[in-house]
XYZ file of C-alpha atoms in Angstrom:
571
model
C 108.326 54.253 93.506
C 106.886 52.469 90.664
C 103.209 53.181 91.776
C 104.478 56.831 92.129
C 105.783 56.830 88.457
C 101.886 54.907 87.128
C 100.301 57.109 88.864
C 101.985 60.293 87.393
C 101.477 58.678 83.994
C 98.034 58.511 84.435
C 97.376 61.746 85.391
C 99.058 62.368 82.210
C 97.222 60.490 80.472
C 93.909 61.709 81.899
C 94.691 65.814 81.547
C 95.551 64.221 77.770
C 92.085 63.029 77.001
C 90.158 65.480 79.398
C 92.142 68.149 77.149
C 91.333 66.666 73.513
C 87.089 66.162 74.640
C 87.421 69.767 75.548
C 89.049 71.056 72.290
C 86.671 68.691 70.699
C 83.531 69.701 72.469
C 84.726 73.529 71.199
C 85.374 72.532 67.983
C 81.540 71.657 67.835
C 80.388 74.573 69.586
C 81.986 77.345 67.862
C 81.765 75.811 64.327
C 78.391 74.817 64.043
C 76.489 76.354 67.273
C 77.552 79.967 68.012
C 76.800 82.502 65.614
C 78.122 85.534 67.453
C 81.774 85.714 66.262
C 82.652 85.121 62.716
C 86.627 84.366 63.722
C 85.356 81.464 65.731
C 83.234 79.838 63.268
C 85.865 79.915 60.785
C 88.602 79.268 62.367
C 87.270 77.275 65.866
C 90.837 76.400 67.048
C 93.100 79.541 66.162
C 90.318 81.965 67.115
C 90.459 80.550 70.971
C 94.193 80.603 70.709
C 94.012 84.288 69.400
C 91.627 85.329 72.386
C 93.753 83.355 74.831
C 97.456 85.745 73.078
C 94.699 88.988 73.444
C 94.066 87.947 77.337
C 97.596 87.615 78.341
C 99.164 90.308 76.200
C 98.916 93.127 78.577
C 99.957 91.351 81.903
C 103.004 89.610 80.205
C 103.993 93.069 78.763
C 106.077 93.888 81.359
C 108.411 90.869 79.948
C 108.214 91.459 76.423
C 107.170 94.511 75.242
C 108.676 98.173 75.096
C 108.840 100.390 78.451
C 109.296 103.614 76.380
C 106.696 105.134 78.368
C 109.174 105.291 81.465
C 112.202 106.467 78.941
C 113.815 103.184 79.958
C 113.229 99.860 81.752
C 116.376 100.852 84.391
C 113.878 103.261 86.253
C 111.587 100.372 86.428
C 113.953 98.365 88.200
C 115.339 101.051 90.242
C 112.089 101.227 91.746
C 111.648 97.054 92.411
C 114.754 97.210 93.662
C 114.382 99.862 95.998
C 111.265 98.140 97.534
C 112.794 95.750 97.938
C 115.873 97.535 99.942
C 118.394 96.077 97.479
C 121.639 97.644 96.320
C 120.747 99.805 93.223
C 123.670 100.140 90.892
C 124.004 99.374 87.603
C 126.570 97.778 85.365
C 128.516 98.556 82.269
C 125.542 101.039 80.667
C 121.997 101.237 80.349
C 119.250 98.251 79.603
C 117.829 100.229 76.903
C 119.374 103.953 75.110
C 116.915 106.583 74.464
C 117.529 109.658 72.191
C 114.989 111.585 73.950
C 115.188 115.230 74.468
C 115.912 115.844 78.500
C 117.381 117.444 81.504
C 120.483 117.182 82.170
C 121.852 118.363 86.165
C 124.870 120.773 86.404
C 127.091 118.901 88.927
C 129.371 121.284 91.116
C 133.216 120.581 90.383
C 133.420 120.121 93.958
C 130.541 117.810 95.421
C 129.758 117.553 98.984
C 129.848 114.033 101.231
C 126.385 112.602 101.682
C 126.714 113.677 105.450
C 127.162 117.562 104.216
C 123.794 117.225 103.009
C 120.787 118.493 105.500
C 118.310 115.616 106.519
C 115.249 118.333 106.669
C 112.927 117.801 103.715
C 110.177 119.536 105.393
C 107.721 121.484 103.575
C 105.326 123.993 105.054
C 101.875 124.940 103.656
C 99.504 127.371 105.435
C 101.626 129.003 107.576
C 98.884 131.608 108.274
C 96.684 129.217 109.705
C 95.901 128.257 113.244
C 96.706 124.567 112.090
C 99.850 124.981 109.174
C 101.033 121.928 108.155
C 104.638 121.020 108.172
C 104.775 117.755 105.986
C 108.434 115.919 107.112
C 108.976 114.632 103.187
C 108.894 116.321 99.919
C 107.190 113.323 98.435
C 103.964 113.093 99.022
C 102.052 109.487 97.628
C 99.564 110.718 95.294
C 95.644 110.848 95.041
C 94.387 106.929 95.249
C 90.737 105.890 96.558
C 89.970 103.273 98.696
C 87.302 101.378 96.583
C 90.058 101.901 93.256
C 92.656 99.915 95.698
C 91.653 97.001 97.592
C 90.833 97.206 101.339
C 94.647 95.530 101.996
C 96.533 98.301 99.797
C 94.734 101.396 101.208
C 95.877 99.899 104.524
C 99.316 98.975 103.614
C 100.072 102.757 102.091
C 98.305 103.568 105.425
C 101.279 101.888 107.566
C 103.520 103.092 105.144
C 103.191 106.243 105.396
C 103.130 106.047 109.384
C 106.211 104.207 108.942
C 108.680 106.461 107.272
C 106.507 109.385 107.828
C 105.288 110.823 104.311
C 101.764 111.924 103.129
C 98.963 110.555 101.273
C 96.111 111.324 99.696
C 93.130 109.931 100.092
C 91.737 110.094 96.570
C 87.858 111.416 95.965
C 86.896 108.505 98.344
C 87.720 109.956 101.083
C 88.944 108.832 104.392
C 87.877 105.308 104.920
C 88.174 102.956 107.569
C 91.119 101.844 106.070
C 93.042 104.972 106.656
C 92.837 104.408 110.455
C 95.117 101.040 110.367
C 97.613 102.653 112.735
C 94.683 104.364 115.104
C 94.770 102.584 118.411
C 91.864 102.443 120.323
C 92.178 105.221 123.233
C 90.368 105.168 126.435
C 87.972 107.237 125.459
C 86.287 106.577 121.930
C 82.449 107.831 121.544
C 83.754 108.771 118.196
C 83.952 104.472 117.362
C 81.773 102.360 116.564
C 83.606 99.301 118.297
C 82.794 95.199 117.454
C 84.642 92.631 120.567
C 84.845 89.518 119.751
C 83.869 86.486 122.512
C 86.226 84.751 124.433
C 86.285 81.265 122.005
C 86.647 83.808 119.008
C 89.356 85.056 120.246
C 90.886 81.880 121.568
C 90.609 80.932 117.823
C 92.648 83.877 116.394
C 95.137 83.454 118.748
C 95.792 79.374 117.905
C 95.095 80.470 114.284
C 97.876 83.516 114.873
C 100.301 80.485 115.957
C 100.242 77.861 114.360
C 98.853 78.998 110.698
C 99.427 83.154 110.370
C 98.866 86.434 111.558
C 97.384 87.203 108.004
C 95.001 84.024 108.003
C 94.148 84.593 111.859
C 92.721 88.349 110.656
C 91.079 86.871 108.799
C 89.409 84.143 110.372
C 88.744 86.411 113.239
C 86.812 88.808 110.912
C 84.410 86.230 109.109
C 83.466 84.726 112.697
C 82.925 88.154 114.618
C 81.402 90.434 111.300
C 78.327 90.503 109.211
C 79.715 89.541 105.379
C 78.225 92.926 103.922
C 80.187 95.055 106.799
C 83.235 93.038 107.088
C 85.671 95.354 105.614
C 84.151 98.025 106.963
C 86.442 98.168 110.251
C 89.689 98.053 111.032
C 91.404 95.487 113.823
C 92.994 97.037 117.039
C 95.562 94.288 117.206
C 96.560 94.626 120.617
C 92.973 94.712 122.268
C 91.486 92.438 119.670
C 88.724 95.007 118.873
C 87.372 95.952 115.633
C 86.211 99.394 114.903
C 85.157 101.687 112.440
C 84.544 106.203 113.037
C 81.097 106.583 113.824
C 80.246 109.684 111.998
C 76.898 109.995 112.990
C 78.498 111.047 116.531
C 78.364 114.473 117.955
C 81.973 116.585 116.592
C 82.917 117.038 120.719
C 83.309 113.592 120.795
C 85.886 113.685 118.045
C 89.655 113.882 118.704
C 90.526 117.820 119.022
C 94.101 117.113 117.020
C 95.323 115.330 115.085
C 95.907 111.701 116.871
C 99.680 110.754 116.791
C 99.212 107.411 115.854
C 97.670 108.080 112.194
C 99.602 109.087 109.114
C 99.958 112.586 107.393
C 96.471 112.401 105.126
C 95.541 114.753 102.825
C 91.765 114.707 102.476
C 90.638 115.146 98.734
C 87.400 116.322 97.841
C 85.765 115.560 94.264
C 83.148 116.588 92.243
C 81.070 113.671 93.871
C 81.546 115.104 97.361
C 82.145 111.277 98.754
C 82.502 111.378 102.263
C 81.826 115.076 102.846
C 78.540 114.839 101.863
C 75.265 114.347 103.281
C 71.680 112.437 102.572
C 70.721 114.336 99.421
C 74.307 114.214 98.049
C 75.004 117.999 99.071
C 78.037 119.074 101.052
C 77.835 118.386 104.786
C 79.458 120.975 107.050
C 79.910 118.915 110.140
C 80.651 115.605 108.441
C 83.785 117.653 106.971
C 84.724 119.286 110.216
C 84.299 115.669 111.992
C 86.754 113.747 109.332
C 89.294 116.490 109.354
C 90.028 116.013 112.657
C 91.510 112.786 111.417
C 93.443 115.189 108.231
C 96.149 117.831 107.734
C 94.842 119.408 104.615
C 92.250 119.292 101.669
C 92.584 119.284 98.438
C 89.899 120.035 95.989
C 89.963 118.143 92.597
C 89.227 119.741 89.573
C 90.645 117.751 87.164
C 93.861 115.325 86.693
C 95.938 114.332 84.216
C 94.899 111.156 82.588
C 90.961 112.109 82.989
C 89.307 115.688 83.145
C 85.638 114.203 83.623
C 84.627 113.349 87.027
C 86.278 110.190 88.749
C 85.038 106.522 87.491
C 84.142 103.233 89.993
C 82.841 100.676 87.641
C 80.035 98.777 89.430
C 82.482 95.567 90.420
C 84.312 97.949 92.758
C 81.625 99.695 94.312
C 81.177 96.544 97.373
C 79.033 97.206 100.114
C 81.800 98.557 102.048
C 82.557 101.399 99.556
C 78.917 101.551 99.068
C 78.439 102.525 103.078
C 81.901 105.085 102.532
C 80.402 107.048 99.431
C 76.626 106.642 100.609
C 75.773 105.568 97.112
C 74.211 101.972 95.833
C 76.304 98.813 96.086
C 77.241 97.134 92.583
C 76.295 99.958 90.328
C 79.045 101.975 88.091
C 80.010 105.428 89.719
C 80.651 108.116 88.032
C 80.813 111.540 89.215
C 79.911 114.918 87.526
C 82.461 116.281 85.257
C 81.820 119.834 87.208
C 82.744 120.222 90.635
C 79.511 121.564 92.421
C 80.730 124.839 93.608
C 82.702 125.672 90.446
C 80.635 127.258 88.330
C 82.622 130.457 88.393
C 86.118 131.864 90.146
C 84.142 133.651 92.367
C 81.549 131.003 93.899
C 85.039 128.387 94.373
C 87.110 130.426 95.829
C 84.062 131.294 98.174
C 84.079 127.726 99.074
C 87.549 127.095 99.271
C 87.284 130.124 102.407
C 84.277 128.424 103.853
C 86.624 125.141 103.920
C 89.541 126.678 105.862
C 87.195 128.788 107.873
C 85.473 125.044 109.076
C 88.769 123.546 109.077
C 91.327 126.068 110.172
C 93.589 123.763 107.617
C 95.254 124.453 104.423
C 93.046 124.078 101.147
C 94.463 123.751 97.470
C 93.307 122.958 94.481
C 94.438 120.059 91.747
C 94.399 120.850 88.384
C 95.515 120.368 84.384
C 97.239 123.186 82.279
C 96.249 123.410 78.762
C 96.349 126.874 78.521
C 98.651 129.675 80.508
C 95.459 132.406 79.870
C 93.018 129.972 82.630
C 95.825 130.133 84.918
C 96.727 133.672 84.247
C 92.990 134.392 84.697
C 92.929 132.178 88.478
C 96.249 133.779 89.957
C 95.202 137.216 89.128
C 91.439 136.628 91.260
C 93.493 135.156 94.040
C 95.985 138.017 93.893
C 92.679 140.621 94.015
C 91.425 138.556 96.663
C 94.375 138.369 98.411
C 95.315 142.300 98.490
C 91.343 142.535 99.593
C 92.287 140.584 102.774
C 90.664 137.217 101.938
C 91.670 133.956 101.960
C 92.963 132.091 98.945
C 94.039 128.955 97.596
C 97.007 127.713 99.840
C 98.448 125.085 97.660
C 97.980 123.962 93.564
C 99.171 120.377 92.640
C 99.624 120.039 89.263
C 98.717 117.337 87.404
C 100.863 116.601 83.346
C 98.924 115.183 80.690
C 101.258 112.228 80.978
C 99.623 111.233 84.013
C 97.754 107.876 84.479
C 94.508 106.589 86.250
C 93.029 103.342 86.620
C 89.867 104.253 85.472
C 89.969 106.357 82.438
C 88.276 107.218 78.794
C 90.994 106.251 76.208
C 90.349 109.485 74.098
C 91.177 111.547 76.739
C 94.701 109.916 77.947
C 97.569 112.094 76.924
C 95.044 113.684 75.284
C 94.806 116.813 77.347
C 97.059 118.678 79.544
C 100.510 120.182 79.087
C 103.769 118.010 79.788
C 105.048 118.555 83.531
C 107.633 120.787 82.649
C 105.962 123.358 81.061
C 102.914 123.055 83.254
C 105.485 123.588 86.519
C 107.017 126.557 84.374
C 103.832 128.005 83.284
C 102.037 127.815 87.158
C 105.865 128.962 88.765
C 106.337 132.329 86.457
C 102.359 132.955 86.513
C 102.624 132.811 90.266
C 105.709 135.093 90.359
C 104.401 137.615 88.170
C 101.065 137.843 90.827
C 103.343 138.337 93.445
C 101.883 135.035 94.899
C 104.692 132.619 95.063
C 105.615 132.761 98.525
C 101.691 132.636 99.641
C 101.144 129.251 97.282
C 102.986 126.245 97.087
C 103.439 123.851 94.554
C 103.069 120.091 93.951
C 103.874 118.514 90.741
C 102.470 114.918 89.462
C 103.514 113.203 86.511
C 105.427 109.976 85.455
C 108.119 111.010 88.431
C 109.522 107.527 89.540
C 113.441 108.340 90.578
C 116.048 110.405 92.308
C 116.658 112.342 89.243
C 113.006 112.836 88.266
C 112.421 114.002 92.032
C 115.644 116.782 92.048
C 114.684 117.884 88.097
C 111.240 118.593 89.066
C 111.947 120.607 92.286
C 114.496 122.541 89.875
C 111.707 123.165 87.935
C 109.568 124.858 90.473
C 107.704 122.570 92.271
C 107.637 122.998 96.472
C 106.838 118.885 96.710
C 106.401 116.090 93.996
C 103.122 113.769 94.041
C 103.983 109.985 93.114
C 101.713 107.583 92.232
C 103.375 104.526 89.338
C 106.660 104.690 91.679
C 104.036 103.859 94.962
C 101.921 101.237 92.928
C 104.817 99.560 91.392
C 106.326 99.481 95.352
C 103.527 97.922 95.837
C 103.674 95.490 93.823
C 101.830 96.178 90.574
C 102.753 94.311 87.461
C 101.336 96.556 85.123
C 98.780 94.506 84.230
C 96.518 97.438 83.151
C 92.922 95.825 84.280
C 92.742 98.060 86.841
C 88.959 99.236 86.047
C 87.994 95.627 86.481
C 85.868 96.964 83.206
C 87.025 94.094 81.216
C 85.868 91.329 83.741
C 89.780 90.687 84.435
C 90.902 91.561 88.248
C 94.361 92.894 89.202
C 96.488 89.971 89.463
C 98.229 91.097 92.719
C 95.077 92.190 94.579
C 96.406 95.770 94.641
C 93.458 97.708 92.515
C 90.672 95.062 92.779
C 87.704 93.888 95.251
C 88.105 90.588 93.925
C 88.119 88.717 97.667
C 90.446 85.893 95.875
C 92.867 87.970 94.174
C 92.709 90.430 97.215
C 93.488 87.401 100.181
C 97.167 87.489 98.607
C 97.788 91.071 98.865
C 100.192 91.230 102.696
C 99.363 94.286 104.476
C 102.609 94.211 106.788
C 105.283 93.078 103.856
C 103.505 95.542 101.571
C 104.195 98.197 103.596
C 107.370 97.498 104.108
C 108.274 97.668 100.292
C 106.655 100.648 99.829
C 108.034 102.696 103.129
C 111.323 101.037 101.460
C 110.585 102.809 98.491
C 109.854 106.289 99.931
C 113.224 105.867 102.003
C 115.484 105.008 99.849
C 114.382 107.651 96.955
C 114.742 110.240 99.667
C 118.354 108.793 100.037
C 118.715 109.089 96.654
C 117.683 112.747 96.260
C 120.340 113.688 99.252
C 122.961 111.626 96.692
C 122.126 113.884 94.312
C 121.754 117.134 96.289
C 125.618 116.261 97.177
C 127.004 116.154 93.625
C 125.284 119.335 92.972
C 126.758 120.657 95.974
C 123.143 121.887 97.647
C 123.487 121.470 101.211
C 119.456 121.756 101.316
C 116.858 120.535 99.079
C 115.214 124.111 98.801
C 118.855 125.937 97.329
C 117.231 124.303 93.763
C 116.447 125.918 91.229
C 116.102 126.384 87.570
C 119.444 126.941 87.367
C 120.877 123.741 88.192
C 119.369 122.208 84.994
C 120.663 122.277 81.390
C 118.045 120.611 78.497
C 119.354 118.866 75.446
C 117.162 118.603 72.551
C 116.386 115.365 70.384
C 118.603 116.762 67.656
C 121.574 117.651 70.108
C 121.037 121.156 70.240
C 122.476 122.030 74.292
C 120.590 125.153 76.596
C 122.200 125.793 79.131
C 119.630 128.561 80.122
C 116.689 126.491 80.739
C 114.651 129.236 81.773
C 114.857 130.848 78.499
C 114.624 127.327 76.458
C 111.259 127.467 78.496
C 110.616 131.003 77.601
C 110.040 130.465 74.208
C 108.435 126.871 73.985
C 105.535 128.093 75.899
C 105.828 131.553 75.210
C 104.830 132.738 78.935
């Protein structure tokens, strides 16, 4: 015990010394040495303490500072907690009052029993179409690329949404191998590019799988079978012990004819960089679109979102080898698309394309956009509505991005900067769309800041058909809020959610991760039925805007929201 104790005190002791030589030796350096920063040479000591305060400011926020940006800190822990399937009630009053303006539900004097309340949350979009797609959930995860999130977290919202059976989007990545972690390998695969490992590999992964970890036997069994600069490029058919990856250089008959049961709901997303619909030269590639949407159940075509309207941003220490071989672009070098998607230049060209799309596909096509002004939408409904009476196809869904929404990747002038808040964006697109005669041809999915139960049921009041999540996914997740999601400032996402870092990413667990986050999905769906019984709806789609009342910051009550709405947008 006593050798114990001496030899804890001279660890001490050493750290001690090692500690005051470094100080020391930084003392010199910046005083007399360095010439670059003028805090450091005057003040050598308090100028590394001040850098070291600047460093850890943002990812200790969360423990600090304000969370006004979420109207209070409860809806942050409503969401941890239902990750982590806990019991989510609250006691005595609120963490922290806000005297915002808001919406307020109308509660029926009678409520119904949870049971009253219908379990179908299905929405429907194309219905025209020789392949509609009936989506079982109203949430749908939002727009997140694979190269943005780490190899591990595209997988784990992958499972996810297998498990409980919602959508997601893939983001303007597109579908990566990572989107296939619940594809089984069939009998029949010319459309894989397939790696087997030997029989003392495999012998390896399984004594690894028993007596260290599934997670460490992955990936032990992936650094002995693949090449370092394709490792992440395929996906592990647990049960056969196969790795694979789509080979889309093979012929489209060799492609699955539906939709294979074992993969999630995904929602392909183009972008104005065309990754992974595109060919050699960087131009739109017919058949490598008809090959990956046999793999998808719609396409969505971004125009612009909420938190940036330029094209989407991959600084250079995302863009790995892997995402490199996704995007066909150069490993390690910052990617940034075109602000201007291709085939936009005008109404007419786009919504050209958008019919070329579902003519290829036979699959519902929308659009994503930002509201700034009611005239461009005014001006896009009434084409589609002239198109529409002409007998052509048009635009079978808009999702519609607030300019409260966020990005990991994004030019500070811009955030919040443009856009319309969600509510009178949703009213805007929903009486625009009325007025054209066009509501029951287009639906509509609304993005922004939407975290909870209440956010879900006030923005379906509002108009929306489905809601688009992403904070409420990430933070599911796991995400701290660190905000170094860019990996722009040389910092990596602590978690290993948003980063390539291979350290940071090793402690991200597919199979618990996706557990939280299918948590989350469920239990907010469970939430929404709560609240569908105190308003006495029996289905989710008896909402409307009548259900809502608004109260204003200075007290004033509307119980007519639709006229509140009337005149602040004047639509």
């Amino acid at each position: 015990m006593d050798k114990l104790n001496d030899l804890f005190l001279f660890s001490i002791q050493l750290f001690v010394i090692v500690f005051i030589m470094y100080t020391i030796y930084k003392f010199i350096y910046d005083r007399f040495l360095q010439h670059k920063s003028t805090l450091l040479e005057n003040y050598p000591v308090l100028g590394r303490i001040r850098y070291l305060c600047e460093a850890i400011r943002e990812p200790m926020r969360q423990y600090f500072g304000s969370e006004d940006g979420f109207g209070t800190r409860d809806k942050l822990d409503w969401v941890y907690k239902a990750a982590k399937n806990q019991k989510n009630y609250i006691s005595f009053a609120l963490g922290s009052k806000t005297n915002e303006a808001k919406y307020i539900l109308k509660h029926a004097n009678f409520a119904l029993n949870d049971n009253e309340v219908s379990d179908d949350m299905s929405v429907t979009f194309g219905a025209d179409l020789q392949h509609p797609y009936t989506s079982h959930s109203i949430v749908i995860r939002s727009a997140m690329s694979d190269g943005a999130l780490s190899p591990e977290a595209t997988r784990a919202f992958s499972r996810a949404s297998y498990l409980d059976q919602f959508p997601i989007n893939t983001g303007e990545g597109g579908l990566t191998s990572n989107l296939f972690e619940t594809h089984a390998i069939p009998d029949t695969h010319d459309y894989l590019v397939t790696r087997s490992g030997s029989a003392w590999q495999r012998a390896l992964y399984r004594m690894a799988y028993k007596i260290v970890s599934p997670i460490y036997a992955i990936r032990l069994y992936r650094k002995l079978l693949l090449p370092k600069e394709e490792r992440y490029r395929y996906i592990l058919d647990r049960e056969k012990l196969v790795f694979f990856h789509p080979d889309w250089n093979a012929p489209l008959e060799s492609f699955p004819q539906e939709v294979p049961e074992d993969m999630p709901d995904i929602v392909l997303q183009i972008g104005s960089g065309l990754y992974g619909v595109r060919n050699a030269t960087g131009e739109f590639d017919p058949q490598r679109y008809k090959k990956v949407m046999r793999f998808c159940r719609m396409t969505e075509i971004k125009l612009a979102q909420g938190a940036k309207q330029t094209g989407g941003k991959l600084t250079g220490s995302k863009v790995t080898s892997d995402i490199a071989y996704y995007r066909g672009v150069n490993a390690g070098v910052d990617l940034f698309s075109p602000n201007r998607f291709p085939y936009g230049k005008d109404l007419e060209t786009f919504i050209g394309f958008v019919d070329n799309l579902k003519t290829l596909s036979e699959k519902p096509v929308g659009i994503k956009i930002v509201i700034s002004d009611k005239d461009y939408v005014d001006t896009l409904l009434a084409t589609m509505k002239q198109y529409s009476d002409e007998g052509k196809r048009i635009i079978d869904f808009i999702t519609v991005d607030s300019g409260e929404g966020g990005s990991a990747t994004a030019p500070l002038a811009m955030m919040e900067a443009v856009g319309l808040p969600l509510d009178s964006s949703l009213f805007i697109l929903d009486t625009l769309l009325k007025k054209h005669k066009l509501r029951d041809q287009v639906k509509v999915i609304a993005s922004g800041k939407i975290l909870t139960p209440d956010d879900v049921i006030t923005t379906l009041a509002l108009g929306a058909d489905m809601i688009s999540i992403g904070r409420g996914f990430m933070l599911s997740a796991g995400c701290i809020r660190a905000r170094v999601c860019s990996g722009a400032t040389g910092q990596a996402c602590p978690v290993g959610l948003a980063t390539q870092d291979p350290g940071k990413r090793a402690s991200f667990h597919v199979i618990e991760k996706s557990r939280t986050i299918a948590n989350y999905h469920h239990n907010l769906i469970n939430g929404v039925k709560e609240m569908l019984a105190i308003l006495g709806k029996k289905k989710v789609n008896m909402l409307n805007i009548r259900d809502l009342t608004y109260i204003k910051k200075d007290g004033e009550v509307f119980y007519d929201v639709q006229e509140y709405l009337h005149q602040k947008v004047h639509v």
